[in-house]
Amino acid sequence: MSRFTLPRDVYYGKDSLEVLKTIKGKKAIVVVGGGSMKRFGFLDKVTSYLKEAGIEVSLFENVEPDPSVETVMRGAKAMQEFEPDLIVAMGGGSPIDAAKAMWTFYEYPETSFEDLITPFSFPELRQKAKFIAIPSTSGTATEVTAFAVITDYEKGIKYPLADFNITPDIAIVDPTLAETMPAKLTAHTGMDALTHAIEAYVSTLHSPFTDPLALQAIEMVLDYLPGSYSGNMEARDQMHLAQCLAGMAFSNALLGIVHSLAHKTGAAFSTGHIPHGCANAIYLPYVIKFNAKDKEAKSRYAEIARRMGLDGTSEDALINSLCRKIDSFNQHMNIPKTLQEFGINEDEFKEKVATIAANAVADACTGSNPRQLTPAEMERLLTAIYYGKEIDF
């Protein structure tokens, strides 16, 4: 038996934030990031709309990018003290992901972080609160997914937490919030969305429910990401919808080793954190070529290229066209082609690559990748990505 889960309600379009005026509840804690939501006036709008609905509001601010276990625990403590019946998370993926984890520890204070690392092992939520997610970036789609990524900085590992319990009750996809994104963030989040959709389409858990969502998202990203990156706000609005469709697809079909690698390399190197969407953009063409050694995956990658109108009469030619398209997007948006070009120190890479490869194989996203691999093969793949080598295994 399979399952397909989305938020009960998705409100979308300009000024959809106003739906908060109609929300029922007594107390809401609003979880936000480092200040852009306040700076552009969106936080004031959210709090005023909630107050108009007769709801008492408390704020938990300054969730950092790639939120830590410590931040999650501080937020859970704030919730335990305030006792909200609504959790409203707004901003990029980080505050929304952090709030999902906070929600769990608010309702189950005795739970440990280690208890949640095993996919789909969460306790039953909604005992104390419901969850509303309001994204301001066009990539993570965490507003419609069963996932949250939390970083253990002591171990240098990002953990993807997975459970349908943490799929929000309500998603508010108001493109006005995304119009404030700077160009680099637009590039990284847009490539994250493309990776979500492509990995969902070739995942071993893809289905007739997820395939149309994934293909529509891919088409929209290819159509609108260049314009969104250049500052065209109509394209930016369309990208906000595209990333949400990609999220609906991957939340139910799951992902693959592009994400496994991004999770396990993002915080691993002292020479610089690798932003999640940037990591996905770098790794995606290499992983496509690795996975395409699998017959079914090869057919599905070729089908993506065919549906997108890319050149090629054979499957190999179509897949090469798809990889060239991704490379051209990366080049246009100043995303490096290799980890070496990104600036990762070679000696440190060599020292850590075996451990990172083993951690990536153990990542929750690896299980639904179309081609399974050993830690040694993952190490070879990472090495190819570091130096920009062709995939021949």
XYZ file of C-alpha atoms in Angstrom:
393
model
C 0.000 0.000 0.000
C 1.270 3.470 -0.908
C 0.366 6.881 0.464
C -0.002 10.417 -0.952
C -0.145 13.241 1.597
C -0.413 17.016 1.195
C -1.461 19.863 3.502
C -5.215 20.013 3.945
C -5.261 23.518 2.435
C -2.884 25.339 0.101
C -3.668 29.029 -0.323
C -1.777 30.635 -3.189
C -1.521 33.830 -5.189
C -0.826 37.433 -4.317
C -2.194 38.596 -0.955
C -3.060 35.047 0.117
C -1.475 35.964 3.468
C -4.809 37.607 4.257
C -6.336 34.178 4.886
C -4.730 34.436 8.341
C -7.542 36.844 9.271
C -9.930 33.863 9.149
C -7.827 31.323 11.061
C -9.332 29.889 14.233
C -7.166 29.581 17.335
C -6.252 31.096 20.682
C -2.467 31.405 20.717
C 0.032 31.416 17.840
C 3.812 31.343 18.019
C 5.414 32.744 14.864
C 8.820 31.260 14.019
C 11.000 33.392 11.721
C 14.591 33.728 10.550
C 17.164 36.469 10.653
C 15.224 39.603 9.812
C 14.186 39.838 6.147
C 10.557 39.062 6.961
C 10.573 41.894 9.497
C 12.560 44.241 7.239
C 10.126 43.901 4.338
C 7.029 44.218 6.545
C 5.736 40.664 6.161
C 6.131 39.770 9.842
C 4.016 42.776 10.820
C 1.357 41.699 8.323
C 1.240 38.167 9.699
C 1.018 39.260 13.338
C -1.624 41.890 12.568
C -3.749 39.415 10.583
C -3.545 36.858 13.400
C -4.490 39.482 15.983
C -7.400 40.527 13.755
C -8.537 36.891 14.013
C -8.499 37.266 17.813
C -5.328 35.220 18.333
C -2.624 36.066 20.891
C 0.816 36.126 19.212
C 4.341 35.356 20.431
C 7.507 35.501 18.296
C 10.496 33.173 18.094
C 13.020 35.005 15.926
C 16.525 34.624 14.505
C 16.475 31.005 13.362
C 19.807 30.660 11.571
C 20.372 29.230 8.074
C 20.734 25.446 8.340
C 19.166 25.403 11.817
C 20.916 23.572 14.627
C 19.647 21.039 17.126
C 20.262 23.682 19.823
C 17.988 26.217 18.104
C 15.281 23.584 17.782
C 15.453 22.822 21.504
C 15.317 26.532 22.421
C 12.241 26.958 20.245
C 10.550 23.927 21.763
C 11.152 25.374 25.238
C 9.597 28.683 24.151
C 6.559 26.783 22.883
C 6.258 24.803 26.099
C 6.195 28.070 28.047
C 3.723 29.880 25.731
C 1.504 26.844 24.990
C 0.294 27.791 21.487
C -2.420 25.931 19.614
C -1.034 27.286 16.327
C 2.563 27.238 15.076
C 3.116 29.668 12.211
C 6.499 29.315 10.491
C 7.510 31.843 7.860
C 10.594 32.582 5.794
C 12.987 30.299 3.957
C 13.314 26.585 4.487
C 15.349 27.011 7.658
C 12.745 28.565 10.004
C 10.004 26.299 8.654
C 12.154 23.169 9.036
C 13.217 24.252 12.520
C 9.610 24.906 13.518
C 8.584 21.410 12.370
C 11.158 19.888 14.703
C 10.259 22.324 17.518
C 6.637 21.248 17.131
C 7.580 17.640 17.804
C 9.560 18.437 20.960
C 6.813 20.818 22.132
C 4.253 18.036 22.010
C 6.664 15.307 23.191
C 9.312 16.900 25.469
C 10.684 13.510 26.486
C 11.646 12.671 22.873
C 15.335 12.901 21.972
C 16.722 14.132 18.652
C 18.196 10.675 18.072
C 14.670 9.223 18.278
C 13.674 11.200 15.183
C 16.589 10.379 12.884
C 14.978 7.117 11.759
C 12.607 8.021 8.891
C 8.880 7.874 9.599
C 9.304 7.239 13.312
C 7.644 10.375 14.729
C 4.980 10.256 17.421
C 1.446 11.348 16.518
C 1.354 15.156 16.344
C -1.519 17.691 16.588
C -2.106 16.845 20.232
C -1.427 20.485 21.172
C -1.070 22.534 17.978
C -1.610 22.745 14.241
C 0.994 24.028 11.812
C 0.886 26.803 9.192
C 3.832 27.305 6.817
C 4.501 30.469 4.788
C 7.527 30.223 2.442
C 9.498 33.273 1.320
C 11.923 31.412 -0.959
C 11.196 29.373 -4.060
C 13.001 26.103 -3.548
C 12.689 23.987 -0.435
C 8.886 23.572 -0.639
C 8.965 22.591 3.013
C 5.508 24.173 3.289
C 4.029 21.067 1.618
C 6.490 18.332 2.579
C 6.982 15.666 5.201
C 10.618 16.687 5.697
C 12.818 18.947 7.790
C 16.602 19.261 7.627
C 18.359 19.940 10.947
C 22.130 20.225 11.393
C 24.216 18.682 14.145
C 27.231 20.986 14.011
C 29.243 18.913 16.480
C 29.142 16.003 14.033
C 29.117 18.192 10.906
C 26.068 16.321 9.591
C 22.719 17.512 8.253
C 19.901 15.155 9.213
C 16.821 14.966 6.979
C 13.930 14.247 9.330
C 11.056 12.526 7.562
C 7.497 11.800 8.652
C 4.048 12.564 7.239
C 3.165 13.905 10.703
C 5.208 17.041 9.993
C 3.443 17.869 6.731
C 1.881 21.268 7.541
C -1.863 21.617 7.975
C -1.965 24.826 5.917
C 0.476 26.208 3.353
C 0.237 29.860 2.280
C 2.148 30.275 -0.986
C 2.091 34.052 -1.491
C 4.560 35.002 -4.258
C 4.911 38.542 -2.926
C 7.251 37.209 -0.235
C 9.557 35.637 -2.836
C 9.902 38.879 -4.795
C 12.422 40.107 -2.208
C 14.955 37.292 -2.825
C 18.452 38.351 -3.956
C 19.803 36.852 -7.186
C 22.113 34.258 -5.596
C 19.337 32.915 -3.368
C 17.010 32.838 -6.375
C 19.583 30.719 -8.236
C 20.240 28.271 -5.403
C 16.604 27.775 -4.412
C 15.546 27.453 -8.050
C 18.069 24.687 -8.677
C 16.950 23.015 -5.455
C 13.412 22.952 -6.865
C 14.642 21.491 -10.164
C 16.557 18.797 -8.279
C 13.471 17.950 -6.207
C 11.380 17.439 -9.316
C 13.969 15.423 -11.265
C 14.812 13.182 -8.304
C 11.116 12.619 -7.592
C 10.504 11.586 -11.223
C 13.238 8.925 -11.198
C 12.776 7.817 -7.575
C 11.943 4.171 -6.972
C 8.786 5.430 -5.212
C 7.476 7.599 -8.056
C 3.793 7.068 -8.854
C 0.984 8.211 -11.166
C 0.216 10.839 -8.500
C 3.740 12.286 -8.336
C 4.860 12.037 -11.979
C 2.593 14.808 -13.375
C 3.575 17.146 -10.527
C 7.276 16.500 -11.112
C 7.087 17.017 -14.892
C 5.038 20.208 -14.554
C 7.519 21.555 -12.009
C 10.505 20.756 -14.263
C 8.864 22.484 -17.213
C 8.058 25.584 -15.162
C 11.558 25.813 -13.688
C 13.155 25.546 -17.120
C 10.754 28.194 -18.428
C 10.901 30.658 -15.548
C 14.136 30.316 -13.535
C 16.332 32.395 -15.906
C 13.814 35.240 -15.848
C 13.347 34.946 -12.088
C 17.119 35.120 -11.629
C 17.242 38.247 -13.826
C 14.593 39.959 -11.686
C 11.451 39.434 -13.765
C 8.750 39.378 -11.098
C 6.171 37.557 -13.201
C 8.719 34.744 -13.634
C 9.525 34.957 -9.912
C 5.845 34.437 -9.083
C 5.657 31.395 -11.363
C 8.782 29.910 -9.750
C 7.079 30.165 -6.362
C 4.326 27.901 -7.672
C 6.751 25.594 -9.502
C 8.783 24.874 -6.378
C 5.579 24.051 -4.490
C 4.568 21.510 -7.145
C 8.056 19.979 -6.944
C 7.605 19.720 -3.183
C 4.300 17.909 -3.553
C 6.041 15.418 -5.842
C 9.122 14.705 -3.743
C 7.330 14.666 -0.413
C 5.518 11.583 -1.666
C 8.014 10.033 -4.109
C 11.055 10.913 -1.953
C 14.457 11.861 -3.359
C 17.849 10.398 -4.242
C 21.589 10.708 -3.795
C 21.899 14.298 -5.008
C 20.250 15.162 -1.718
C 22.160 12.517 0.221
C 25.392 14.156 -0.910
C 24.127 17.684 -0.275
C 23.075 16.756 3.260
C 26.393 15.160 4.111
C 28.732 17.677 2.477
C 26.959 20.935 3.361
C 28.506 21.365 6.803
C 31.479 19.004 6.434
C 34.310 21.316 5.343
C 36.154 24.032 7.243
C 36.831 25.947 4.025
C 33.208 26.927 3.664
C 29.616 25.860 4.108
C 28.035 24.703 0.853
C 24.508 26.186 0.519
C 22.031 23.366 0.002
C 20.669 24.493 -3.360
C 24.157 25.227 -4.660
C 25.302 21.731 -3.664
C 22.322 20.178 -5.457
C 23.034 22.220 -8.576
C 26.673 21.081 -8.658
C 25.909 17.406 -8.024
C 22.832 16.938 -10.222
C 24.498 16.392 -13.652
C 27.035 13.945 -12.184
C 24.324 11.938 -10.415
C 22.170 11.825 -13.549
C 25.083 10.258 -15.444
C 25.729 7.812 -12.586
C 22.073 6.796 -12.229
C 21.595 6.523 -15.988
C 23.578 3.266 -15.878
C 20.313 1.853 -14.468
C 17.992 0.945 -17.348
C 14.747 2.293 -15.871
C 16.381 5.492 -14.598
C 17.931 6.027 -18.026
C 14.519 5.738 -19.642
C 12.968 8.212 -17.189
C 15.740 10.814 -17.537
C 15.358 10.537 -21.316
C 11.605 10.996 -20.932
C 12.182 14.214 -18.977
C 14.387 15.538 -21.781
C 11.874 14.439 -24.432
C 8.948 16.096 -22.607
C 10.961 19.311 -22.250
C 11.653 19.402 -25.988
C 15.413 18.918 -25.663
C 17.503 17.609 -28.577
C 18.260 13.916 -29.075
C 16.954 10.857 -30.872
C 18.506 8.254 -28.566
C 18.231 7.980 -24.796
C 21.938 8.739 -24.419
C 21.637 11.867 -26.552
C 18.566 13.046 -24.641
C 20.306 12.577 -21.281
C 23.341 14.481 -22.536
C 21.008 17.301 -23.598
C 19.435 17.341 -20.137
C 22.840 17.551 -18.444
C 23.953 20.298 -20.846
C 20.788 22.241 -20.005
C 21.532 21.988 -16.283
C 25.164 22.976 -16.893
C 24.026 26.006 -18.891
C 21.718 27.127 -16.067
C 24.543 26.736 -13.541
C 26.950 28.668 -15.724
C 24.408 31.450 -16.336
C 23.823 31.800 -12.572
C 27.505 31.593 -11.556
C 27.229 28.213 -9.826
C 30.537 26.256 -9.798
C 30.886 23.040 -11.777
C 33.042 21.198 -9.198
C 33.720 21.130 -5.474
C 37.283 22.186 -6.201
C 35.978 25.250 -8.033
C 33.653 25.969 -5.101
C 36.766 26.291 -2.923
C 36.880 23.092 -0.881
C 40.471 22.424 0.197
C 41.906 19.390 -1.611
C 43.765 17.948 1.377
C 40.710 18.249 3.597
C 38.552 16.679 0.892
C 40.880 13.695 0.619
C 40.949 13.344 4.398
C 37.165 13.367 4.782
C 35.802 11.870 1.553
C 35.563 8.269 2.784
C 33.625 9.245 5.921
C 31.343 11.588 3.978
C 30.680 8.857 1.403
C 29.721 6.357 4.113
C 27.422 8.935 5.742
C 25.823 9.713 2.380
C 25.078 6.048 1.720
C 23.364 5.930 5.122
C 21.314 9.088 4.394
C 17.531 8.705 4.328
C 17.380 9.821 0.678
C 19.632 7.039 -0.618
C 17.011 4.315 -0.229
C 14.788 5.704 -3.004
C 17.623 6.469 -5.414
C 17.195 4.405 -8.602
C 20.709 2.969 -8.414
C 22.078 1.655 -5.145
C 25.767 2.035 -4.399
C 28.435 1.070 -1.904
C 30.441 3.550 0.182
C 33.380 2.922 -2.173
C 31.244 3.836 -5.205
C 29.914 6.918 -3.409
C 33.525 7.916 -2.735
C 34.340 7.547 -6.446
C 31.299 9.663 -7.305
C 32.306 12.387 -4.837
C 35.838 12.361 -6.205
C 34.501 12.793 -9.737
C 32.428 15.753 -8.525
C 35.428 17.286 -6.760
C 37.667 17.226 -9.841
C 35.021 17.387 -12.583
C 35.704 13.906 -13.982
C 33.411 11.955 -16.291
C 31.270 9.249 -14.682
C 32.330 5.874 -16.129
C 31.213 3.377 -13.501
